[in-house]
Coordinates of C-alpha atoms in Angstrom, one line a residue:
M1 CA 21.6 3.7 15.9
N2 CA 20.7 6.5 18.7
R3 CA 18.3 9.2 18.2
V4 CA 15.3 9.2 16.0
K5 CA 15.1 11.6 13.1
G6 CA 12.5 13.2 11.2
I7 CA 10.5 11.8 8.2
P8 CA 12.9 11.0 5.2
Y9 CA 10.7 12.7 2.7
G10 CA 12.5 13.4 -0.6
I11 CA 15.7 11.6 0.6
S12 CA 17.1 8.9 -1.9
D13 CA 20.7 8.3 -0.5
F14 CA 20.6 4.9 1.3
N15 CA 23.9 5.7 3.3
R16 CA 22.7 9.2 4.2
M17 CA 19.5 7.7 5.6
R18 CA 21.6 5.2 7.6
N19 CA 24.3 7.6 8.7
E20 CA 21.6 10.1 9.9
N21 CA 19.4 7.5 11.6
F22 CA 16.3 8.1 9.5
Y23 CA 13.7 5.4 9.4
F24 CA 14.3 3.0 6.6
V25 CA 11.4 0.6 5.2
D26 CA 13.4 -2.7 4.9
K27 CA 13.2 -3.9 1.3
T28 CA 16.5 -5.8 1.5
M29 CA 14.9 -9.3 1.6
Y30 CA 14.5 -8.8 -2.3
L31 CA 18.2 -8.8 -2.9
P32 CA 18.6 -12.7 -2.8
L33 CA 15.5 -12.9 -5.2
I34 CA 17.2 -10.5 -7.6
E35 CA 20.4 -12.6 -7.4
K36 CA 18.4 -15.7 -8.5
M37 CA 17.1 -14.0 -11.4
P38 CA 19.2 -13.7 -14.9
S39 CA 22.2 -11.5 -14.4
Y40 CA 20.9 -8.5 -16.7
L41 CA 17.6 -7.2 -15.5
F42 CA 15.1 -4.4 -16.0
L43 CA 12.2 -3.0 -13.7
I44 CA 9.9 -0.3 -14.5
R45 CA 8.0 1.4 -11.9
P46 CA 6.2 4.9 -11.8
R47 CA 7.9 8.1 -10.3
R48 CA 7.7 8.6 -6.5
F49 CA 8.0 4.9 -5.6
G50 CA 11.3 4.8 -4.1
K51 CA 13.3 3.5 -7.0
S52 CA 16.3 5.7 -6.6
L53 CA 16.5 4.7 -2.9
F54 CA 16.3 1.1 -3.7
L55 CA 19.1 1.4 -6.1
S56 CA 21.2 3.3 -3.7
M57 CA 20.9 0.7 -1.3
M58 CA 21.8 -1.9 -3.8
R59 CA 24.9 0.0 -4.7
T60 CA 26.1 0.1 -1.1
Y61 CA 25.4 -3.7 -0.7
Y62 CA 27.4 -4.7 -3.5
D63 CA 30.1 -2.2 -3.6
I64 CA 33.6 -3.8 -2.5
L65 CA 34.2 -0.4 -1.2
Q66 CA 31.7 -0.6 1.5
R67 CA 32.8 -4.1 2.7
D68 CA 33.9 -2.9 6.2
N69 CA 30.6 -0.9 6.5
F70 CA 28.3 -3.9 6.1
D71 CA 27.3 -4.0 9.7
K72 CA 27.0 -0.4 10.0
Y73 CA 24.4 0.0 7.1
F74 CA 22.9 -3.5 7.0
G75 CA 23.3 -5.0 10.6
D76 CA 19.8 -4.3 11.7
L77 CA 18.1 -4.9 8.4
W78 CA 16.8 -8.4 7.1
I79 CA 19.8 -9.0 4.9
G80 CA 22.2 -8.3 8.0
S81 CA 21.2 -11.9 9.3
H82 CA 20.7 -13.3 5.9
P83 CA 23.8 -12.1 3.7
T84 CA 24.5 -13.5 0.2
E85 CA 27.7 -14.6 -1.1
Q86 CA 27.6 -11.6 -3.7
R87 CA 27.6 -8.8 -1.0
N88 CA 30.3 -6.3 -1.2
R89 CA 32.0 -8.2 -4.1
Y90 CA 31.6 -5.8 -7.1
Q91 CA 33.0 -2.7 -8.3
V92 CA 29.8 -0.7 -9.2
L93 CA 29.5 1.8 -11.8
Y94 CA 26.3 3.9 -11.1
F95 CA 24.5 6.2 -13.6
D96 CA 21.5 8.4 -13.2
F97 CA 20.6 9.3 -16.7
S98 CA 18.0 12.0 -15.6
K99 CA 21.2 14.1 -14.9
A100 CA 22.5 13.8 -18.4
G101 CA 21.7 16.8 -20.4
C102 CA 18.8 16.2 -23.1
S103 CA 17.4 19.7 -23.8
L104 CA 19.8 20.6 -26.4
A105 CA 19.7 19.0 -30.2
G106 CA 22.1 17.1 -32.3
T107 CA 25.7 16.9 -31.6
D108 CA 25.2 19.4 -28.6
M109 CA 22.9 16.6 -27.0
M110 CA 25.8 14.0 -27.6
T111 CA 28.4 16.1 -26.1
S112 CA 26.1 16.8 -23.0
F113 CA 25.5 13.0 -22.6
N114 CA 29.1 12.2 -22.9
D115 CA 30.3 14.8 -20.6
Y116 CA 28.0 13.5 -17.9
C117 CA 29.2 9.8 -18.7
N118 CA 32.8 11.2 -18.5
I119 CA 32.2 12.7 -14.9
I120 CA 30.8 9.3 -13.4
I121 CA 33.4 7.2 -15.2
N122 CA 36.4 9.5 -13.9
Q123 CA 34.7 9.3 -10.6
F124 CA 34.8 5.3 -10.8
A125 CA 38.5 5.5 -11.8
H126 CA 39.2 7.5 -8.7
E127 CA 37.4 5.4 -6.3
Y128 CA 38.6 2.1 -7.6
S129 CA 42.2 3.3 -8.4
S130 CA 44.0 1.2 -5.6
F131 CA 42.8 -1.9 -7.4
Y132 CA 44.7 -1.0 -10.6
D133 CA 48.0 0.0 -11.9
P134 CA 49.4 3.4 -10.7
D135 CA 48.6 4.9 -14.0
F136 CA 44.9 3.9 -14.2
K137 CA 43.3 7.0 -12.9
A138 CA 45.4 9.0 -15.1
T139 CA 44.8 7.1 -18.1
V140 CA 41.1 6.8 -17.8
S141 CA 41.1 10.6 -17.2
S142 CA 43.1 11.3 -20.2
I143 CA 40.8 9.5 -22.6
E144 CA 38.1 11.9 -24.1
S145 CA 35.4 9.5 -25.3
A146 CA 33.2 8.0 -22.6
K147 CA 32.7 4.8 -24.6
A148 CA 36.5 4.5 -25.0
K149 CA 36.9 5.0 -21.2
L150 CA 34.5 2.1 -20.7
S151 CA 36.4 -0.2 -23.2
Y152 CA 39.7 0.5 -21.2
I153 CA 38.0 -0.1 -17.8
E154 CA 36.8 -3.3 -19.4
V155 CA 40.0 -4.5 -20.4
K156 CA 41.8 -3.8 -17.2
A157 CA 38.9 -5.3 -14.9
H158 CA 38.8 -8.4 -16.9
E159 CA 42.5 -8.7 -16.9
K160 CA 42.6 -8.7 -13.2
G161 CA 39.6 -10.6 -12.8
Y162 CA 37.4 -8.0 -11.0
P163 CA 33.7 -8.4 -11.2
L164 CA 31.9 -5.2 -12.5
Y165 CA 28.1 -4.4 -11.6
L166 CA 26.2 -1.7 -13.7
I167 CA 23.3 0.2 -12.1
I168 CA 21.5 2.7 -14.0
D169 CA 18.7 4.8 -12.4
E170 CA 16.1 6.5 -14.9
Y171 CA 17.8 4.5 -17.9
D172 CA 14.7 5.9 -20.1
N173 CA 14.7 9.5 -19.0
F174 CA 17.2 10.9 -21.5
T175 CA 15.4 9.2 -24.3
N176 CA 11.8 9.9 -23.3
V177 CA 12.5 13.6 -22.7
I178 CA 13.8 13.5 -26.4
L179 CA 10.7 11.6 -27.5
S180 CA 8.5 14.0 -26.1
E181 CA 10.3 17.2 -26.8
H182 CA 12.1 16.6 -30.0
G183 CA 9.8 13.9 -31.8
Q184 CA 10.4 10.4 -33.1
Q185 CA 12.9 11.1 -35.7
M186 CA 15.5 12.2 -33.3
F187 CA 14.7 9.4 -30.9
H188 CA 15.1 7.0 -33.8
D189 CA 18.5 8.5 -34.7
L190 CA 19.6 8.0 -31.0
T191 CA 18.4 4.5 -30.4
H192 CA 18.8 2.6 -33.9
A193 CA 21.6 1.6 -36.1
S194 CA 24.7 3.5 -34.9
G195 CA 23.0 6.3 -32.8
F196 CA 25.1 7.2 -29.8
Y197 CA 22.9 6.1 -27.2
R198 CA 22.3 2.8 -28.4
E199 CA 26.1 2.3 -29.0
Y200 CA 26.5 2.8 -25.1
F201 CA 24.2 0.1 -24.5
K202 CA 26.0 -2.1 -26.8
Q203 CA 29.4 -1.3 -24.9
F204 CA 27.7 -2.7 -21.7
K205 CA 27.2 -6.0 -23.3
G206 CA 29.8 -8.5 -22.1
M207 CA 31.4 -5.8 -20.1
F208 CA 29.4 -6.1 -16.8
D209 CA 28.8 -9.3 -14.8
R210 CA 25.5 -8.0 -13.5
I211 CA 23.2 -4.9 -14.7
F212 CA 20.3 -3.5 -13.2
L213 CA 18.2 -0.8 -14.7
M214 CA 15.1 1.0 -13.7
G215 CA 12.9 3.6 -15.4
V216 CA 9.4 4.5 -15.8
S217 CA 8.7 3.5 -19.4
P218 CA 9.1 0.3 -21.7
I219 CA 9.7 2.4 -25.0
T220 CA 13.5 2.6 -24.8
L221 CA 13.7 -0.8 -23.6
D222 CA 12.4 -2.2 -27.0
D223 CA 14.3 0.2 -29.2
L224 CA 17.6 -0.9 -27.4
S225 CA 17.1 -4.5 -26.6
S226 CA 17.3 -5.7 -30.3
G227 CA 21.0 -4.7 -30.3
Y228 CA 21.4 -5.3 -26.6
N229 CA 19.8 -8.6 -26.5
I230 CA 20.6 -9.3 -22.9
D231 CA 17.5 -8.1 -21.1
W232 CA 15.1 -9.6 -18.8
N233 CA 12.0 -7.5 -17.7
I234 CA 10.9 -8.3 -14.3
S235 CA 8.2 -5.6 -14.1
T236 CA 5.3 -7.8 -14.2
D237 CA 6.7 -10.7 -12.1
E238 CA 4.7 -11.1 -9.0
T239 CA 7.8 -11.9 -6.9
F240 CA 8.6 -8.0 -7.3
N241 CA 5.3 -6.6 -7.1
A242 CA 5.6 -5.0 -3.7
M243 CA 9.5 -4.3 -4.1
M244 CA 8.7 -0.7 -4.9
G245 CA 6.2 1.3 -2.8
F246 CA 4.7 0.4 0.7
E247 CA 2.7 -2.5 1.6
E248 CA 0.0 -1.6 4.4
K249 CA 2.0 -3.5 6.9
E250 CA 4.9 -1.6 6.3
V251 CA 2.9 1.7 6.5
R252 CA 1.5 0.6 9.8
E253 CA 4.9 -0.4 11.2
M254 CA 6.4 2.8 10.2
F255 CA 3.7 4.8 11.8
R256 CA 4.0 2.8 15.0
Y257 CA 7.7 3.3 15.0
Y258 CA 7.3 7.2 15.1
Q259 CA 4.5 6.9 17.6
Q260 CA 6.5 4.9 20.0
N261 CA 9.2 7.5 19.7
Q262 CA 6.5 10.2 20.7
L263 CA 6.8 11.8 17.5
L264 CA 3.4 10.7 16.1
T265 CA 0.1 11.1 17.9
G266 CA -3.5 10.1 17.2
D267 CA -5.1 6.9 15.9
I268 CA -2.9 5.0 13.4
E269 CA -5.8 3.0 11.8
A270 CA -7.7 6.1 11.3
M271 CA -4.7 7.6 9.5
I272 CA -4.5 4.6 7.4
A273 CA -8.1 4.6 6.4
E274 CA -7.8 8.0 5.6
M275 CA -4.8 7.7 3.3
K276 CA -6.0 4.7 1.5
P277 CA -8.4 6.3 -1.1
W278 CA -5.8 8.8 -2.0
Y279 CA -2.3 6.9 -2.0
D280 CA -3.1 3.1 -2.1
N281 CA -4.4 0.5 -4.7
Y282 CA -1.5 -0.2 -6.9
C283 CA -1.0 -3.5 -8.3
F284 CA 1.8 -4.5 -10.9
A285 CA 1.2 -8.1 -11.6
R286 CA -1.8 -10.3 -13.0
M287 CA -0.9 -12.9 -10.2
S288 CA -0.8 -10.5 -7.4
L289 CA -4.4 -9.4 -7.6
D290 CA -5.4 -11.2 -4.5
D291 CA -2.3 -9.7 -2.6
D292 CA -2.5 -6.4 -0.5
R293 CA -2.2 -3.3 -2.6
V294 CA 0.7 -1.0 -2.6
F295 CA 1.0 2.6 -1.3
N296 CA 2.8 5.5 -3.4
C297 CA 5.9 6.1 -1.1
D298 CA 6.2 9.7 -1.4
M299 CA 2.5 10.5 -0.8
T300 CA 2.6 8.3 2.3
L301 CA 5.7 10.2 3.6
Y302 CA 4.1 13.6 2.9
Y303 CA 1.1 12.5 4.8
L304 CA 3.4 11.3 7.8
S305 CA 5.3 14.4 7.7
N306 CA 2.3 16.5 8.2
Q307 CA 1.2 14.4 11.1
V308 CA 4.5 14.5 12.7
Q309 CA 4.9 18.2 12.2
K310 CA 1.5 19.7 12.6
H311 CA -0.3 16.6 14.3
R312 CA -2.9 16.6 11.6
A313 CA -3.5 15.5 8.1
P314 CA -2.4 17.7 5.3
A315 CA -4.8 20.4 4.3
E316 CA -4.3 19.4 0.6
M317 CA -4.1 15.3 0.4
V318 CA -2.3 15.9 -3.0
D319 CA 1.3 17.0 -2.6
K320 CA 2.1 20.0 -4.8
N321 CA 4.8 17.9 -6.6
I322 CA 2.2 15.3 -7.6
R323 CA -0.3 18.0 -8.9
T324 CA 2.3 18.8 -11.4
D325 CA 2.5 15.4 -12.6
Y326 CA -0.7 15.7 -14.8
S327 CA 1.9 17.2 -17.3
K328 CA 2.8 13.6 -18.0
L329 CA -0.9 13.2 -19.5
K330 CA 0.0 16.2 -21.7
M331 CA 3.2 14.6 -22.9
L332 CA 1.4 11.3 -23.5
A333 CA -1.4 13.0 -25.3
R334 CA 1.1 14.4 -27.7
I335 CA 4.0 11.9 -27.3
D336 CA 4.5 11.2 -31.0
H337 CA 4.0 15.0 -32.0
D338 CA 1.2 13.5 -34.5
S339 CA -2.1 15.5 -34.2
T340 CA -3.8 12.5 -36.2
H341 CA -3.7 10.1 -33.3
E342 CA -4.5 12.8 -30.6
G343 CA -8.1 12.5 -30.9
S344 CA -8.2 8.7 -30.2
R345 CA -5.8 9.1 -27.1
M346 CA -8.2 11.9 -25.8
S347 CA -11.2 9.7 -26.2
T348 CA -9.2 7.1 -24.0
I349 CA -8.4 9.7 -21.4
E350 CA -12.0 10.8 -21.2
E351 CA -13.3 7.2 -21.0
I352 CA -10.9 6.2 -18.1
A353 CA -12.1 9.7 -16.2
A354 CA -15.8 8.9 -17.0
K355 CA -15.7 5.1 -16.1
G356 CA -12.7 5.0 -13.8
E357 CA -11.5 1.9 -15.6
I358 CA -10.5 0.4 -19.1
L359 CA -9.6 -2.8 -20.6
V360 CA -5.9 -3.2 -21.7
N361 CA -3.8 -5.6 -23.6
L362 CA -0.7 -5.0 -21.7
H363 CA 2.6 -4.6 -23.9
T364 CA 5.7 -5.1 -21.8
S365 CA 7.8 -3.2 -24.7
F366 CA 7.0 -1.7 -27.8
P367 CA 9.1 0.6 -30.3
A368 CA 8.7 4.4 -30.3
E369 CA 7.1 4.5 -33.8
R370 CA 4.3 2.4 -32.6
V371 CA 3.5 4.6 -29.3
A372 CA 0.4 5.9 -30.9
D373 CA -1.3 2.2 -31.3
I374 CA -4.2 2.3 -28.7
D375 CA -3.0 -0.7 -26.7
N376 CA 0.5 0.8 -26.5
F377 CA -0.8 4.2 -25.3
R378 CA -3.0 2.5 -22.6
S379 CA 0.0 0.5 -21.6
L380 CA 2.0 3.7 -21.1
L381 CA -0.9 5.1 -18.8
Y382 CA -0.3 2.2 -16.6
Y383 CA 3.6 2.3 -16.6
Y384 CA 3.4 6.0 -15.6
G385 CA 1.2 5.0 -12.7
L386 CA -2.0 6.6 -14.2
L387 CA -3.7 3.2 -14.2
T388 CA -3.2 0.0 -12.2
I389 CA -4.4 -3.6 -12.5
C390 CA -7.6 -4.2 -10.9
G391 CA -9.0 -7.3 -12.6
T392 CA -9.0 -9.4 -15.5
R393 CA -11.6 -10.0 -18.3
G394 CA -10.7 -13.0 -20.4
D395 CA -7.2 -12.6 -21.5
R396 CA -7.2 -8.9 -21.0
L397 CA -6.2 -6.6 -17.9
R398 CA -9.1 -4.5 -16.3
M399 CA -7.1 -1.4 -15.6
C400 CA -8.5 1.3 -13.2
I401 CA -7.6 4.8 -11.6
P402 CA -5.8 3.8 -8.6
N403 CA -6.7 6.4 -6.1
N404 CA -7.9 10.0 -5.7
C405 CA -4.4 11.6 -6.2
V406 CA -4.4 10.2 -9.7
R407 CA -8.1 10.9 -10.4
E408 CA -7.3 14.6 -9.7
Q409 CA -4.7 14.5 -12.4
Y410 CA -7.1 13.0 -14.9
L411 CA -9.9 15.5 -14.1
G412 CA -7.1 18.5 -14.2
F413 CA -6.0 17.7 -17.3
L414 CA -9.5 17.3 -19.0
R415 CA -10.5 20.6 -17.3
D416 CA -7.5 22.3 -18.9
Y417 CA -8.1 20.6 -22.4
Y418 CA -11.9 22.0 -22.1
Q419 CA -10.6 25.4 -21.3
Q420 CA -8.3 25.7 -24.3
T421 CA -11.4 25.6 -26.6
H422 CA -13.9 27.7 -24.3
R423 CA -12.6 29.4 -21.3
V424 CA -15.0 29.4 -18.4
D425 CA -14.7 31.7 -15.4
L426 CA -13.4 28.9 -12.7
S427 CA -13.7 31.1 -9.8
Y428 CA -17.4 31.6 -10.7
L429 CA -18.0 27.8 -10.9
K430 CA -16.1 27.4 -7.4
D431 CA -18.4 29.8 -6.0
L432 CA -21.5 27.9 -7.1
I433 CA -19.9 24.7 -5.8
D434 CA -19.4 26.3 -2.4
D435 CA -23.3 27.3 -2.7
F436 CA -24.5 23.6 -3.1
A437 CA -22.0 22.2 -0.6
Y438 CA -22.7 24.5 2.3
D439 CA -26.3 25.9 1.3
G440 CA -27.8 23.2 -0.8
K441 CA -28.3 25.5 -3.7
W442 CA -27.3 22.9 -6.4
K443 CA -29.4 24.1 -9.4
P444 CA -27.3 27.2 -10.6
F445 CA -24.0 25.0 -10.8
F446 CA -25.7 22.3 -12.9
E447 CA -27.3 24.9 -15.1
A448 CA -24.1 26.8 -15.5
I449 CA -22.3 23.4 -16.4
A450 CA -25.0 22.7 -19.0
R451 CA -24.6 26.0 -20.6
V452 CA -20.8 25.5 -20.8
Y453 CA -21.2 22.0 -22.2
R454 CA -23.8 23.5 -25.0
E455 CA -21.3 26.3 -25.8
N456 CA -18.2 24.3 -26.2
S457 CA -18.8 23.2 -29.5
S458 CA -15.5 21.5 -30.4
V459 CA -15.7 19.2 -27.3
R460 CA -19.5 18.9 -27.7
D461 CA -19.0 17.5 -31.4
A462 CA -16.0 15.2 -30.2
M463 CA -17.6 13.9 -27.3
E464 CA -21.4 13.6 -27.4
G465 CA -22.5 10.7 -25.5
E466 CA -23.1 9.8 -21.8
R467 CA -19.7 8.5 -21.1
N468 CA -17.9 11.8 -22.1
L469 CA -20.6 14.0 -20.6
Q470 CA -19.9 12.2 -17.3
G471 CA -16.3 13.1 -17.9
F472 CA -17.0 16.9 -18.5
L473 CA -19.3 16.9 -15.5
K474 CA -16.6 15.4 -13.3
A475 CA -13.9 17.7 -14.5
Y476 CA -15.8 20.7 -13.2
L477 CA -17.1 19.1 -10.0
A478 CA -13.4 18.5 -9.0
L479 CA -12.6 22.2 -8.9
A480 CA -13.7 21.7 -5.3
S481 CA -12.4 19.0 -2.8
Y482 CA -15.3 19.0 -0.5
Y483 CA -16.6 15.5 -2.0
L484 CA -15.0 12.2 -2.6
M485 CA -16.7 11.4 -5.9
E486 CA -17.7 7.7 -6.2
P487 CA -18.7 7.1 -9.8
E488 CA -20.6 4.0 -10.6
L489 CA -21.1 2.9 -7.0
E490 CA -23.2 -0.1 -6.2
M491 CA -26.4 1.0 -4.2
N492 CA -29.3 -1.3 -3.2
Y493 CA -28.5 -3.7 -6.3
G494 CA -28.0 -1.1 -8.7
Y495 CA -25.3 1.5 -9.8
C496 CA -25.6 5.2 -9.3
D497 CA -23.8 7.5 -11.7
F498 CA -22.5 9.8 -9.0
F499 CA -22.6 9.9 -5.2
L500 CA -21.0 13.0 -3.9
L501 CA -19.7 11.8 -0.5
P502 CA -18.7 14.9 1.7
D503 CA -15.1 14.7 2.9
K504 CA -16.1 14.9 6.6
Q505 CA -12.8 14.3 7.7
R506 CA -11.4 17.7 6.3
Y507 CA -14.7 19.4 5.9
P508 CA -16.8 18.7 8.9
D509 CA -19.2 21.6 8.4
I510 CA -20.4 20.4 4.9
K511 CA -24.3 20.2 5.1
H512 CA -25.3 18.4 2.0
S513 CA -24.7 15.4 -0.1
Y514 CA -25.8 14.2 -3.4
I515 CA -26.8 11.2 -5.4
L516 CA -26.9 12.0 -9.1
E517 CA -28.5 10.0 -11.9
L518 CA -27.3 11.2 -15.2
K519 CA -29.5 10.3 -18.4
Y520 CA -28.5 10.8 -21.9
A521 CA -30.6 10.6 -25.0
A522 CA -29.6 11.2 -28.6
R523 CA -30.8 14.4 -30.3
T524 CA -33.4 12.5 -32.2
A525 CA -35.2 11.0 -28.9
T526 CA -39.0 11.7 -28.9
D527 CA -40.6 13.2 -25.9
A528 CA -42.2 10.0 -24.9
E529 CA -38.8 8.3 -25.0
L530 CA -37.5 11.2 -22.7
D531 CA -40.5 10.8 -20.4
A532 CA -39.9 7.1 -20.0
Q533 CA -36.1 7.5 -19.4
A534 CA -36.7 10.3 -16.8
E535 CA -39.2 7.9 -15.1
E536 CA -36.5 5.3 -14.9
G537 CA -34.1 7.7 -13.5
R538 CA -36.7 8.8 -10.7
R539 CA -37.3 5.2 -9.8
Q540 CA -33.5 4.5 -9.7
L541 CA -32.7 7.6 -7.5
L542 CA -35.4 6.3 -4.9
Q543 CA -33.8 3.1 -4.9
Y544 CA -30.3 4.2 -4.3
S545 CA -31.4 6.5 -1.6
E546 CA -32.7 3.7 0.5
D547 CA -29.3 2.1 0.5
K548 CA -28.0 1.5 4.0
V549 CA -24.4 2.2 3.2
A550 CA -25.6 5.5 1.3
R551 CA -27.4 6.6 4.2
R552 CA -24.4 5.8 6.7
L553 CA -22.1 7.8 4.3
A554 CA -24.3 10.7 4.2
E555 CA -25.1 10.8 7.7
G556 CA -25.1 14.5 9.3
T557 CA -26.1 15.9 6.0
T558 CA -29.1 16.3 3.9
L559 CA -29.1 13.8 0.8
H560 CA -30.4 15.1 -2.3
R561 CA -31.4 13.1 -5.3
L562 CA -31.0 14.7 -8.4
L563 CA -31.9 13.8 -12.0
L564 CA -29.9 15.6 -14.8
Q565 CA -31.3 14.5 -18.4
F566 CA -29.8 15.6 -21.7
R567 CA -30.9 15.2 -25.3
G568 CA -27.8 15.7 -27.3
W569 CA -26.0 18.6 -26.0
D570 CA -29.2 20.3 -24.3
M571 CA -30.1 19.6 -20.6
V572 CA -33.9 19.0 -20.6
K573 CA -34.5 18.1 -16.9
C574 CA -32.5 19.3 -13.9
E575 CA -34.7 18.3 -10.8
E576 CA -34.6 16.8 -7.3
I577 CA -36.7 13.9 -6.5

């Protein structure tokens, strides 16, 4: 390996990375661990965690056609000095089901899927033709049905004693898109009884010596596995907790590599500290709660790319590609196309946005017709990377919003949801946020939000209560990225509702920071009850503002202590203490 290349942002082809000398975070030490597991494996991880690159690496490692290239691709990696007996032993069939057409309906969809599989299987016959009889490639090509092609290959491979390895990337993409765009009935038709998608998975049974499938959702897993019956889900096994994503030590080693090669300048520890609130904090196994958390791969490379190219952090810490991911929340909120369940799912999303966490009975798989069940919905939020494991309470998992990137997705989704029922001039609210961040004129913004809350009758009726009022307020505060919002932050032996911590790293000229205490009382509350509640809020604000950590975080700004009190949907106090 000679010259140093740029950042491999968006590259998922292992051979290309190695051929072009891109930096590669070595995950090859997991290959022997995978081999110790049963022969048929599933792994579920969120998008943008390096799944495709890992599977591409597996393909090269196990492919018999790459036998003579082992040292070229793996010589300087961990597995290069710890090779297993299974290396370069298999003929590998590799599918990426995200490339199989699924926007059409009925028989057109089946044709599109079959056409994609035909292309991949024909390519397999072409690449491995030298292992078979002279007519092997032509015979495979002449068979119209992809399923029939597989049957023919199975017979010939077993006849000659060749081991076969099946690797499927995005194994659930095809069916998840169908579920979200076409509804449960079509999904059921594909994955139950004699549905063509289910028939493909039945064909895999017994044909392949080893199978490894990766995806983002366990829905398809349950609907297929009753007929498939050979799966082993390693998604919550602590052995593989950090197999996808970057551990902090891996991030540090990668940054040092670019610094040593004169491509990265600056303080690496300061960079990691800046990234952690935005990209870190993922945990995928109950037994890994005491281990270091995992960084999102794509977002880490996005940040590193900016540091290398522009010698500074990105102006927007959230990549625009991640910003569009909040559409996943839209899909999940209406995943069963049944509005009768939408209210409970929205309540769950609002609770998570307000509190930052929720208790979950994590289900490792469930059928599509049960996706509306509340624990299944909460489990889906976890599998999509919108929640992560942060603790336990009894036999349930405490799930939290992993980082600021995901928090922005929740708040953006809620803001769009509120805007559907009562449109607000967001540009005007943004101007008001500028005023309270730079000039300390905080009152007009909160008065405007109170009016919006009162006028938004459909939201108000559905969400009256302190928790959902918090979510409403946070959704509109998030219009500007001047502040890192810390909900329920412990201060001086108490928990303040909001600490608007100025992001001085990116906005060093912000002059004002805020501690907010939000008090909510029922519409039937008496004036005496309101007075007592407000007095409690004033006492809490004084207590919080004396906290040493709060003082340090707000250093260089004027710290405001604000009390907001609501009776029902009316704001009755908006004062500075």
